[in-house]
Coordinates of C-alpha atoms in Angstrom, one line a residue:
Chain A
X106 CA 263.2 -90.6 128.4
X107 CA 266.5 -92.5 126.9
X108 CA 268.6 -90.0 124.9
X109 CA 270.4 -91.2 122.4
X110 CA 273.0 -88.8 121.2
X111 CA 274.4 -89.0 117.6
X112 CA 277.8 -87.5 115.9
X113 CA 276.7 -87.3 112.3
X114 CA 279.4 -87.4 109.9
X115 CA 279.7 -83.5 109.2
X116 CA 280.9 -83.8 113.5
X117 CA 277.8 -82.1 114.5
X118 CA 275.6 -83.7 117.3
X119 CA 271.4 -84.5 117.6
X120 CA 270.4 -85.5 120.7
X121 CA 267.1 -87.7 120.0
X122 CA 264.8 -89.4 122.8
X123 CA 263.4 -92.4 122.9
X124 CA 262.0 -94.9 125.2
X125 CA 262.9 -98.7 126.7
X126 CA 262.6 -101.3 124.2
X127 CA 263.8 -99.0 121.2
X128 CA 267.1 -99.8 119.7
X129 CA 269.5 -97.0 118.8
X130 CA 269.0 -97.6 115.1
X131 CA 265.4 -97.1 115.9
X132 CA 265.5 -93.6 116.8
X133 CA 267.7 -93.0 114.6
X134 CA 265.8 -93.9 111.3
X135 CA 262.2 -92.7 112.9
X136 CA 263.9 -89.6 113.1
X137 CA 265.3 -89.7 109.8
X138 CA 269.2 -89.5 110.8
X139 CA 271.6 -89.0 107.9
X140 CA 273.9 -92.2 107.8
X141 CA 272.0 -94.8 109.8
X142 CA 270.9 -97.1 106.2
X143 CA 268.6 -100.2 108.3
X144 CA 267.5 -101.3 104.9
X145 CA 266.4 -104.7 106.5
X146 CA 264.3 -102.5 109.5
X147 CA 266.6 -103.9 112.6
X148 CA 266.4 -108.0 111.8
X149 CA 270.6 -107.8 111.5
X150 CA 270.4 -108.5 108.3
X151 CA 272.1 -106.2 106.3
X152 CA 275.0 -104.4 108.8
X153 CA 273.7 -101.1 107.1
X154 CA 273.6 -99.4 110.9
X155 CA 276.6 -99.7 112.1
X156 CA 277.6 -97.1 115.0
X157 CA 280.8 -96.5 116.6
X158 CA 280.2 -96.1 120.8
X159 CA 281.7 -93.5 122.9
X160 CA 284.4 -94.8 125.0
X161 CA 282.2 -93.5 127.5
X162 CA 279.6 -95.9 127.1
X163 CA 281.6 -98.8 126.0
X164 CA 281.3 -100.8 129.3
X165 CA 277.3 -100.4 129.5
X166 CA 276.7 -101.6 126.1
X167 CA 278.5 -104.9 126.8
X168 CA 279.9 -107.2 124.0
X169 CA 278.5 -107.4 120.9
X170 CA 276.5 -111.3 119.8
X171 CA 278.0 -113.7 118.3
X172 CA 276.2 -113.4 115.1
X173 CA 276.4 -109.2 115.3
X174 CA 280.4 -109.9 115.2
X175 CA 280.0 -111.9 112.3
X176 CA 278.2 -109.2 110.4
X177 CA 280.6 -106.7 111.6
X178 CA 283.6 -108.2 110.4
X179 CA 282.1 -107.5 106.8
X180 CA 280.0 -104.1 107.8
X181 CA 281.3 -101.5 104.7
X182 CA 283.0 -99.1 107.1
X183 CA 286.3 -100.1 109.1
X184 CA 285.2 -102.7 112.6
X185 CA 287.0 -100.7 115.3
X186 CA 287.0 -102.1 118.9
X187 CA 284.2 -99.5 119.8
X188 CA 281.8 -100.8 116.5
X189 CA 278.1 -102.6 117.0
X190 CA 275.2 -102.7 114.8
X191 CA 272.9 -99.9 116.5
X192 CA 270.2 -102.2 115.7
X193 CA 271.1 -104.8 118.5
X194 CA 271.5 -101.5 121.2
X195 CA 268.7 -101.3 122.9
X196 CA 267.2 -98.7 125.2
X197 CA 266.9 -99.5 128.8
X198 CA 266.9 -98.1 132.6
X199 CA 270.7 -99.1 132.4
X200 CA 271.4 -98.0 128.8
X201 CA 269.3 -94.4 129.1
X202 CA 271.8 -92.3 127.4
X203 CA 274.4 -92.9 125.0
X204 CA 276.8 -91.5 122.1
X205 CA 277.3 -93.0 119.0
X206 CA 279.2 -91.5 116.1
X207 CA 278.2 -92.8 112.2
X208 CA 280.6 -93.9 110.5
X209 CA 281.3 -92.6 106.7
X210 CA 280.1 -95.0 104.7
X211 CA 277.0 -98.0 105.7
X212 CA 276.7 -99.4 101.8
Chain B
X241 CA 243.3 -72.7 89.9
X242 CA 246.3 -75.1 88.5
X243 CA 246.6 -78.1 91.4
X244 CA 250.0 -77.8 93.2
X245 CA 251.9 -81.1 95.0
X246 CA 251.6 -84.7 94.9
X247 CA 249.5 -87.4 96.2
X248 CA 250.7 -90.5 97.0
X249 CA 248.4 -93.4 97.0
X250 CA 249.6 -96.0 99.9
X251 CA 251.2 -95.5 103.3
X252 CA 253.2 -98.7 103.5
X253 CA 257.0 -98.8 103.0
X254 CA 257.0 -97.3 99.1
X255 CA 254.6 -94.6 99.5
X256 CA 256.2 -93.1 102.4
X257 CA 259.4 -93.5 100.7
X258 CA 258.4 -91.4 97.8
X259 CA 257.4 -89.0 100.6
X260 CA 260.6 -89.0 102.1
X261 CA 262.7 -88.9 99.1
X262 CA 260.7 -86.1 97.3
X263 CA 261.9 -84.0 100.5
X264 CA 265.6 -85.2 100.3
X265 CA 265.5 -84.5 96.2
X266 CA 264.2 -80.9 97.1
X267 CA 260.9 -80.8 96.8
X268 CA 259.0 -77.8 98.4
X269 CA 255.5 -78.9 97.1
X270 CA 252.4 -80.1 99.5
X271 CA 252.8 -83.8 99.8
X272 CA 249.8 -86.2 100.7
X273 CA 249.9 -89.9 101.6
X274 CA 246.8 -91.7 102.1
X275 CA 246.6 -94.4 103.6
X276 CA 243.3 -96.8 104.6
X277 CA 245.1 -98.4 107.7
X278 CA 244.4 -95.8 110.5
X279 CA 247.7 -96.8 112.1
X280 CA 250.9 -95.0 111.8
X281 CA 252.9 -96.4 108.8
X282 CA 254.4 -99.1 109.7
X283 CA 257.1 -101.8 108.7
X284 CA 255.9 -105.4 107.9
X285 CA 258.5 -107.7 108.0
X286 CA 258.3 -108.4 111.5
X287 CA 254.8 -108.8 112.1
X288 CA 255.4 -113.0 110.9
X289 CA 258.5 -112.9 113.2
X290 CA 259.7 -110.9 115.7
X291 CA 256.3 -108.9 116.4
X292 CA 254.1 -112.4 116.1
X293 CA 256.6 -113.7 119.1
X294 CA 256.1 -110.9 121.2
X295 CA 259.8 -109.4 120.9
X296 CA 258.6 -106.1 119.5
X297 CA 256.6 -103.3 120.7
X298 CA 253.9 -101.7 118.0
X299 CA 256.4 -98.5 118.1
X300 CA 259.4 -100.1 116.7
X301 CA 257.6 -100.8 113.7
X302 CA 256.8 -97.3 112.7
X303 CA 258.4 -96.0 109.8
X304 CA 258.8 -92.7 111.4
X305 CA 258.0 -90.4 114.0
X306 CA 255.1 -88.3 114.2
X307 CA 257.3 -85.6 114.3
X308 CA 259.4 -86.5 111.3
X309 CA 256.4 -86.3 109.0
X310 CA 255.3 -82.5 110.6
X311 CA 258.9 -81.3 110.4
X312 CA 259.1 -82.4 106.3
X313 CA 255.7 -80.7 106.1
X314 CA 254.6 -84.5 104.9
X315 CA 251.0 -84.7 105.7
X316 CA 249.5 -88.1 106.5
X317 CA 245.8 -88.9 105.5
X318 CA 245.9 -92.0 107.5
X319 CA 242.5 -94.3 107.5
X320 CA 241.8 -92.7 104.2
X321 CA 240.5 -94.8 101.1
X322 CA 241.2 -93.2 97.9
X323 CA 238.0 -94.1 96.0
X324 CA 238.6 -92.6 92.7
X325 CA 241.0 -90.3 90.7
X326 CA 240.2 -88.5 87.9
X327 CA 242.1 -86.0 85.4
X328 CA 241.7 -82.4 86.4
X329 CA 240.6 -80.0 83.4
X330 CA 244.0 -78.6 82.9
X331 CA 246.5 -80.8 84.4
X332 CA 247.0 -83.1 87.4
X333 CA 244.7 -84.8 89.3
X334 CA 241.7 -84.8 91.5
X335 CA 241.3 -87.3 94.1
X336 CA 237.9 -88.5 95.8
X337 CA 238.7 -89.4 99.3
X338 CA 235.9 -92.2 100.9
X339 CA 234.5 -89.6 102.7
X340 CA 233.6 -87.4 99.8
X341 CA 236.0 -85.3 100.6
X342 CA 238.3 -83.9 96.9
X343 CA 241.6 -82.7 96.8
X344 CA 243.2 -81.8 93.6
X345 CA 247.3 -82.5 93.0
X346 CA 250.1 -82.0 90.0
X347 CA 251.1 -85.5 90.5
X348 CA 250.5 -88.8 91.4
X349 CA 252.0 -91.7 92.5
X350 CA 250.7 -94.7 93.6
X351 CA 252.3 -97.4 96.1
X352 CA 248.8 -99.7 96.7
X353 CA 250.8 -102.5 97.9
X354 CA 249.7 -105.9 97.4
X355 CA 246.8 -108.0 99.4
X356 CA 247.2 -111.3 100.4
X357 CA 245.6 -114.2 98.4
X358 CA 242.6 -116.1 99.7
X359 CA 241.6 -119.8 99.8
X360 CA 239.1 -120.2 97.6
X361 CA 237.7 -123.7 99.4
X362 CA 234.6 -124.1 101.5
X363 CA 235.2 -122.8 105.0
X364 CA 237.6 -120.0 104.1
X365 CA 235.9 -117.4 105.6
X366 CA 235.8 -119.2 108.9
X367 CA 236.7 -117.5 112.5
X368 CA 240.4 -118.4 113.4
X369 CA 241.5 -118.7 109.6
X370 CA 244.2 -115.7 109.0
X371 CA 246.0 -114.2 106.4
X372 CA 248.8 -112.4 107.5
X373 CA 249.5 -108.7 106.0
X374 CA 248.8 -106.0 108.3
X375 CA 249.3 -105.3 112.0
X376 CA 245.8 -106.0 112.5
X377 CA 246.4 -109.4 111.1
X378 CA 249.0 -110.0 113.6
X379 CA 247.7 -108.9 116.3
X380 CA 244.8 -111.1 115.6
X381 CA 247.2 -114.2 114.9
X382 CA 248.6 -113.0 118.3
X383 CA 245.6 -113.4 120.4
X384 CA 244.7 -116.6 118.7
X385 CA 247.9 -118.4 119.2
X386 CA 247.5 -117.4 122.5
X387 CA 244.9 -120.0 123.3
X388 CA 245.4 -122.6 120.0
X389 CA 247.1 -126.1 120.1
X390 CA 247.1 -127.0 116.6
X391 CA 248.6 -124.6 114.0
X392 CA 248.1 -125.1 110.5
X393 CA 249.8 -122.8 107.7
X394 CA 248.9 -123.4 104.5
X395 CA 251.6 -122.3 101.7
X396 CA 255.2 -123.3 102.2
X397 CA 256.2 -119.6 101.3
X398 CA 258.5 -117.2 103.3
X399 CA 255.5 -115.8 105.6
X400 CA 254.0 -119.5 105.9
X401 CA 257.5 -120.7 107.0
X402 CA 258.1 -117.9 109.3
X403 CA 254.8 -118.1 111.1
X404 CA 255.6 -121.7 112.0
X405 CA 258.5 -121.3 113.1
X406 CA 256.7 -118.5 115.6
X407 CA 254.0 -120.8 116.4
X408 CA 256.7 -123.8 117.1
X409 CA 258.5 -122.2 119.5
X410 CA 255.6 -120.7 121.1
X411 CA 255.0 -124.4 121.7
X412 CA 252.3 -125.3 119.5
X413 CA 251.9 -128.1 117.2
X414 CA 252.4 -127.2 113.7
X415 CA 251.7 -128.3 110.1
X416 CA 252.4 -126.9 107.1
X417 CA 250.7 -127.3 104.4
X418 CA 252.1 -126.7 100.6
X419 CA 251.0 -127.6 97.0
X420 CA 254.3 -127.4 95.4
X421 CA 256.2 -130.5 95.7
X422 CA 258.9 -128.2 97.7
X423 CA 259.4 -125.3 100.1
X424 CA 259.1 -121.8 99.1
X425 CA 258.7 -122.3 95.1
X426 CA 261.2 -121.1 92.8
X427 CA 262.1 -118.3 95.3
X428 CA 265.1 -120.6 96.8
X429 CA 267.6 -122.6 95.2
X430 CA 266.7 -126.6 95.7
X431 CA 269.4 -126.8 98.1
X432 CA 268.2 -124.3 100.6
X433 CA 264.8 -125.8 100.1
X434 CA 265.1 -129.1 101.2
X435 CA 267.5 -127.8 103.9
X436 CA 264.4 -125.6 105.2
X437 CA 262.3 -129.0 105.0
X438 CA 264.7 -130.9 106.7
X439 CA 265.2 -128.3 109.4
X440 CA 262.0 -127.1 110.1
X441 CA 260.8 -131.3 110.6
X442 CA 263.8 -131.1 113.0
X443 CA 262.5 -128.5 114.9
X444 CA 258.9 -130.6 115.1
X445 CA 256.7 -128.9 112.2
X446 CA 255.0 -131.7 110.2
X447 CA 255.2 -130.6 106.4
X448 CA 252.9 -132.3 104.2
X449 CA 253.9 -131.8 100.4
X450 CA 252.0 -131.7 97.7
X451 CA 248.9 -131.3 99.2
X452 CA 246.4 -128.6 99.0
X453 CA 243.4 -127.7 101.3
X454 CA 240.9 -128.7 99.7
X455 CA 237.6 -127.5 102.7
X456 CA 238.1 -126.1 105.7
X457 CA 235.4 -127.5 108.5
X458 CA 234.5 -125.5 111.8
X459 CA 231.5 -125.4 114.7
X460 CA 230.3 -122.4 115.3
X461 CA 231.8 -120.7 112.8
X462 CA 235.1 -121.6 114.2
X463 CA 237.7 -123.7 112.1
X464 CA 238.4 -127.1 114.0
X465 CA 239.8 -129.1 110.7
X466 CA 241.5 -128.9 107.3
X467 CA 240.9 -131.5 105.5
X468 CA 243.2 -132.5 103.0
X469 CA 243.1 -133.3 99.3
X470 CA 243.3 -136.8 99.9
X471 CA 240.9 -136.5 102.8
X472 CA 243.7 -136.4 105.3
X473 CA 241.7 -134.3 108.4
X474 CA 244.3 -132.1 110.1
X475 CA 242.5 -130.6 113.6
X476 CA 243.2 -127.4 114.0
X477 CA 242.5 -124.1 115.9
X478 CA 244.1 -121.2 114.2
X479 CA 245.1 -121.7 110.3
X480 CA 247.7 -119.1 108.9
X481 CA 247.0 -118.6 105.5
X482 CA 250.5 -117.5 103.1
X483 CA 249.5 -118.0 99.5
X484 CA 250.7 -115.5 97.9
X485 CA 249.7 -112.1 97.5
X486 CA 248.0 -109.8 94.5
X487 CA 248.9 -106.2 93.4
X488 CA 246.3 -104.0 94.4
X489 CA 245.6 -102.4 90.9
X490 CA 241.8 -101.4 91.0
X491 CA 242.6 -97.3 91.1
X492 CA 245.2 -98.0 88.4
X493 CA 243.4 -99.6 86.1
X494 CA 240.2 -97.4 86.4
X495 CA 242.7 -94.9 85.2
X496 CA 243.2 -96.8 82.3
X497 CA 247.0 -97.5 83.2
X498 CA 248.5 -100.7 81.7
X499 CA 248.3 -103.6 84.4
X500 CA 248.9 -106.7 84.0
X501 CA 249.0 -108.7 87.1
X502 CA 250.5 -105.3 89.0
X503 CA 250.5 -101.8 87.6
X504 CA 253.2 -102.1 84.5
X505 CA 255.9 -99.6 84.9
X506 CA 259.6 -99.4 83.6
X507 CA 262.8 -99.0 85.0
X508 CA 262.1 -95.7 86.0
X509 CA 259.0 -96.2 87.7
X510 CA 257.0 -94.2 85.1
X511 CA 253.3 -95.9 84.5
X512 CA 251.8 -95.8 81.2
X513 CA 250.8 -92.7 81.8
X514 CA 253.7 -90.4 81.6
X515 CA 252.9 -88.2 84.3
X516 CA 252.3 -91.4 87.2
X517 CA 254.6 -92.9 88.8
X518 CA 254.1 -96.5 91.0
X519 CA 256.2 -98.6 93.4
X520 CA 256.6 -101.3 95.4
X521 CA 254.5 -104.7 95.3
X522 CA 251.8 -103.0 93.7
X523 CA 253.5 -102.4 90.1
X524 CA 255.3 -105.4 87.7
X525 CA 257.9 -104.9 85.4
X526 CA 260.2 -102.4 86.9
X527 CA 263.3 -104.5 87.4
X528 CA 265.0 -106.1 84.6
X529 CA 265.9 -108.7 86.5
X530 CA 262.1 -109.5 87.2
X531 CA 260.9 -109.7 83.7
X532 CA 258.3 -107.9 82.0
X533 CA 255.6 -109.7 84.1
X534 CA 257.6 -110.3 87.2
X535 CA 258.6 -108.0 91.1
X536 CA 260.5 -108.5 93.4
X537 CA 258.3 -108.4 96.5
X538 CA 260.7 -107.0 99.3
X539 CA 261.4 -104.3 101.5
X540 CA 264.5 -103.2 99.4
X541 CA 262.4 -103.6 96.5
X542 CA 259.7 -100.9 97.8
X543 CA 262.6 -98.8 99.1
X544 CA 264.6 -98.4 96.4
X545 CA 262.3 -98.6 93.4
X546 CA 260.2 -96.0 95.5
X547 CA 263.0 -93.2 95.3
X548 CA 263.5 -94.1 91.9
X549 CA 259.9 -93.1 91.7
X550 CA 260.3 -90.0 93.3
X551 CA 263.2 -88.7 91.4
X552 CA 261.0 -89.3 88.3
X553 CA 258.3 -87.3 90.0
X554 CA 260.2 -84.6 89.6
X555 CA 262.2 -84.9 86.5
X556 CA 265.7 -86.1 87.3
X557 CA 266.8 -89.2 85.3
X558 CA 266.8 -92.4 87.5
X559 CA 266.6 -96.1 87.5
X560 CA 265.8 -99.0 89.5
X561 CA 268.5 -101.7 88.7
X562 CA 269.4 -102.3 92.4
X563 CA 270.9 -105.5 93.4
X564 CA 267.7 -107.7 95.2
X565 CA 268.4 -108.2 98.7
X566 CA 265.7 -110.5 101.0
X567 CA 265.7 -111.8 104.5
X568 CA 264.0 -114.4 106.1
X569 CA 264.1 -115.2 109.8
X570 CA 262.7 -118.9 110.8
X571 CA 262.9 -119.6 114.4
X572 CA 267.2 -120.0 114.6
X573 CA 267.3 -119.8 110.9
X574 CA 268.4 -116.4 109.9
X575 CA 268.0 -116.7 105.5
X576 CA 269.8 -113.7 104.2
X577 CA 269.9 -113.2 100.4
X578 CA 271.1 -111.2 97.2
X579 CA 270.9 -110.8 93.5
X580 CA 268.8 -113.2 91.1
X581 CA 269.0 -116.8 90.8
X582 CA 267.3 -117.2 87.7
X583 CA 269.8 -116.6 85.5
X584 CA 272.2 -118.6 87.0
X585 CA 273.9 -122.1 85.3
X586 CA 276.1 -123.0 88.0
X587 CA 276.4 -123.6 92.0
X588 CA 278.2 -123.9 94.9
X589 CA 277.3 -124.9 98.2
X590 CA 280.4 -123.5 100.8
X591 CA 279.5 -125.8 104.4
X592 CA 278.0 -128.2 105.4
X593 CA 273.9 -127.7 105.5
X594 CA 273.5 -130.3 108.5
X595 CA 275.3 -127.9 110.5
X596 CA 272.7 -125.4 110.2
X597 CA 275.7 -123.0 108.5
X598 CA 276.2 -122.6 104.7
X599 CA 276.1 -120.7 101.8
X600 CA 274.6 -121.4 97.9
X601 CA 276.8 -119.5 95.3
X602 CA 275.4 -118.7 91.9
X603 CA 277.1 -118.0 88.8
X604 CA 276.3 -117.4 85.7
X605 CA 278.7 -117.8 83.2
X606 CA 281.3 -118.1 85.5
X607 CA 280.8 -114.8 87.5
X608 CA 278.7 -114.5 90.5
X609 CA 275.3 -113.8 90.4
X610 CA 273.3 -114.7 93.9
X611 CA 273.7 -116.0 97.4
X612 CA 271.7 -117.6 99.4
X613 CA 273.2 -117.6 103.2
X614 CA 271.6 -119.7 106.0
X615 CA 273.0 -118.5 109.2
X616 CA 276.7 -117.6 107.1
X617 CA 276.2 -113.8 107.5
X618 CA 279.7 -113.1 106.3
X619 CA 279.1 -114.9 103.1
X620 CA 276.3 -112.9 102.7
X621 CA 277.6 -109.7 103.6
X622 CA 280.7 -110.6 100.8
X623 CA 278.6 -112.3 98.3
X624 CA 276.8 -109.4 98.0
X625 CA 278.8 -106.9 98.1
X626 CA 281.1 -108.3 95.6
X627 CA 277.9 -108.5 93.4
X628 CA 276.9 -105.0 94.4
X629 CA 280.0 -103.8 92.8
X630 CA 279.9 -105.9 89.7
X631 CA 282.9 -108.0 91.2
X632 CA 283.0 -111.8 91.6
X633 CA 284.2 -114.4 93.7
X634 CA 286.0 -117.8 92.0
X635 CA 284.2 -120.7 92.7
X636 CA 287.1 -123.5 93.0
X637 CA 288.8 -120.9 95.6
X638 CA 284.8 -120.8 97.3
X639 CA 284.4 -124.2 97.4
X640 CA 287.0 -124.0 100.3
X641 CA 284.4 -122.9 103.1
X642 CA 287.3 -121.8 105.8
X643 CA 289.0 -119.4 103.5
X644 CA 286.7 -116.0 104.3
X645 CA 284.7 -115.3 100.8
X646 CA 285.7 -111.4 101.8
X647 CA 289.5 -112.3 100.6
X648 CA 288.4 -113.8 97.1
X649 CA 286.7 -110.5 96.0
X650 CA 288.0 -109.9 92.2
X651 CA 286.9 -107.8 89.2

């Protein structure tokens, strides 16, 4: 199953599974992570998930939307190159594991 | 034997929230949820958008994992009617599940949630005539729009709009049907509503205004027509039916709460009775931007006036006075929106609306108050974070849509 693994914001890790078709923030607020907010439940609303990728990772994610840029630009903690909205990163054969830190503040 | 714990009455986004935040606030006690649906608790925003499309699997709509709830020792009573509740002889209460079953608790909350509102005209209770509420509703909205042609919706409201925009670009001929002489009521500014009217006719959805159904025919027991007030027959094979919805009060009021229209509860979430709590669309009254008689029916509503809720539960001062935040996604229209427009004396549109990308700024007395963005997430995001933090935005430096809203933020 896809892993998803998560640096929470006191630098320890959870390593959380889930399957193809889940986004990141998905598993992360099913599984009640500490930090991922998803008030509006993963319709990019609210930029309330946002994640920072490994560098590791970076390339398989791809390039965040047009409109997921837009709400990044304005997300509460600082857009760095590596940031998306874990909502819009979703679980598939490609993308089956992956490490995303939370950043310190979503609201 | 005094009763230990808490029951909460309701499942949906609000009860399970008072679950969830009686754990984070430190609660050891037993907690229950009941819940009638049988399926896991679930989300239901997306089941009039991205779920009625097919985008979304049943599991991305769960609340939480199976596990979550065993780890926080939060036990689900799922497919379980609360029938009656009465005081037990020294404190607390004692439930009667439908299946006869009691179980006694120190507290109570309740989080009934709302029901949707019925036609009341001949041929309501037709096959292939929906309301739209639970995931069984949209699966069955689903399967029917899997073979209909002609869609109608009747009510011009957020779900109504958001199911024809799913039907439409599944291809299907749509009409909408509303009383009001515009979109959406008094949720939306007049701006934003004739924009939605315009744009959704653009996008090939008939919208009849001012009109009400007045009977529904059908052969078979299947609808085939609506007809019209004025006796305009619209042939259709699935009607979607968004009129509104209705607090779900019964339990409350055989309790002898105060309800009036929902369960009446102040900014604390605290029910007549000092000792229940209530949340979500169920209860009236808890916001002060509401009114006395008025909710905000929303997912940030439920989730935030819910672990109000739950602090009160156990003691610790809290109220709900968060900023309202809604959503709406229409086919390519993404509607994001904060704070109240009610209050509100002046406004500002920032863009262009024919270009499918603006903004309506609200002020009231000269300080910012609401925005409604329709495909301007940054304005959003700005507007209501600058409200969020009791900050405001000047409106002749707004009214200059290129200049980023995010770089007018002032106390």
């Amino acid at each position: 199953m896809p892993t998803v693994h998560f640096t929470r914001l006191d630098g320890t890790d959870i390593a959380l599974t889930g399957h193809d078709g889940m986004s990141v923030m998905e598993v992360a607020v099913q599984n009640g992570v500490a930090g991922i907010v998803a008030e509006c439940g993963g319709a990019c609303a609210c930029a309330t998930c946002h994640v920072y990728v490994a560098p590791v990772d970076l390339e398989r994610v791809g390039e965040a939307g047009d409109w997921e840029d837009e709400m990044l630009e304005d997300a509460v903690a600082p857009r760095l190159p590596n940031s998306r909205l874990s909502c819009q990163l979703v679980l598939s054969g490609t993308l089956d594991e992956l490490h995303v830190r939370i950043p310190e503040a979503q609201q | 034997m005094t009763p230990v714990g808490t029951l909460v009455v309701g499942a949906g986004q609000a009860g399970i929230q008072i679950a969830v935040s009686l754990r984070e606030l430190g609660d050891r006690e037993p907690i229950h949820v009941a819940g009638a649906e049988s399926t896991p608790p679930y989300q239901r925003p997306p089941l009039s958008k991205g779920y009625l499309l097919g985008d979304l699997h049943e599991d991305s709509l769960h609340l939480r994992t199976a596990q979550f709830y065993r780890d926080r020792e939060i036990t689900l009573l799922l497919g379980t009617t609360v029938s009656a509740l009465r005081p037990a002889p020294d404190c607390g209460w004692t439930a009667v599940l439908g299946n006869g079953r009691e179980l006694a608790y120190a507290r109570l909350a309740l989080a009934t949630g709302a029901r949707p509102r019925k036609l009341s005209v001949p041929g309501a209770e037709l096959a292939g005539v929906h309301t739209l509420r639970t995931l069984a509703d949209a699966d069955a909205i689903r399967a029917g729009l899997a073979a209909a042609q002609q869609v109608v919706v009747i009510g011009g409201g957020f779900i109504g709009l958001e199911a024809a925009a799913v039907a439409r670009s599944l291809g299907k001929e749509v009409t909408v049907v509303e009383a009001a002489d515009r979109l959406l009521g008094r949720s939306l500014s007049a701006e934003v509503a004739d924009f939605l009217y315009r744009a959704h006719c653009a996008r090939g959805v008939a919208i009849h205004l001012g009109a009400a159904a007045a009977e529904l025919r059908g052969e078979a027991g299947r609808v085939t027509d609506v007809v019209l007030g004025d006796g305009t027959v619209l042939p259709a094979d699935l009607v979607v039916v968004g009129v509104g919805a209705e607090s779900r009060t019964e339990l409350a009021e055989a309790i002898g709460l105060a309800c009036r229209g929902g369960i009446v509860v102040d900014q604390a979430a605290r029910t007549s009775h000092p000792g229940v709590v209530a949340a979500g669309d169920c209860t009236v009254g808890g916001h002060h931007l509401a009114g006395p008689a008025g909710r905000f029916e929303s997912v940030q509503n439920a989730t935030d006036q819910a672990k109000v809720a739950a602090a009160t539960l156990l003691g610790a001062p809290a109220r709900y006075d968060e900023v309202p935040f809604f959503w709406s996604d229409q086919g390519d229209l993404k509607l994001q929106m904060a704070g109240w427009t009610g209050g509100a004396d002046t406004r500002l549109v920032r863009g262009d609306p024919s270009t499918d990308h603006f903004a309506v700024l609200h002020f009231r007395d000269g300080r910012l108050a609401a925005v409604e963005a329709v495909n301007a997430p940054q304005d959003f995001l700005a507007a209501r974070r600058a409200i969020t933090k009791g900050q405001t935005i000047d409106p002749v430096a707004a009214a200059d849509h290129t200049v980023a809203l995010r770089t007018l933020l002032r106390d």
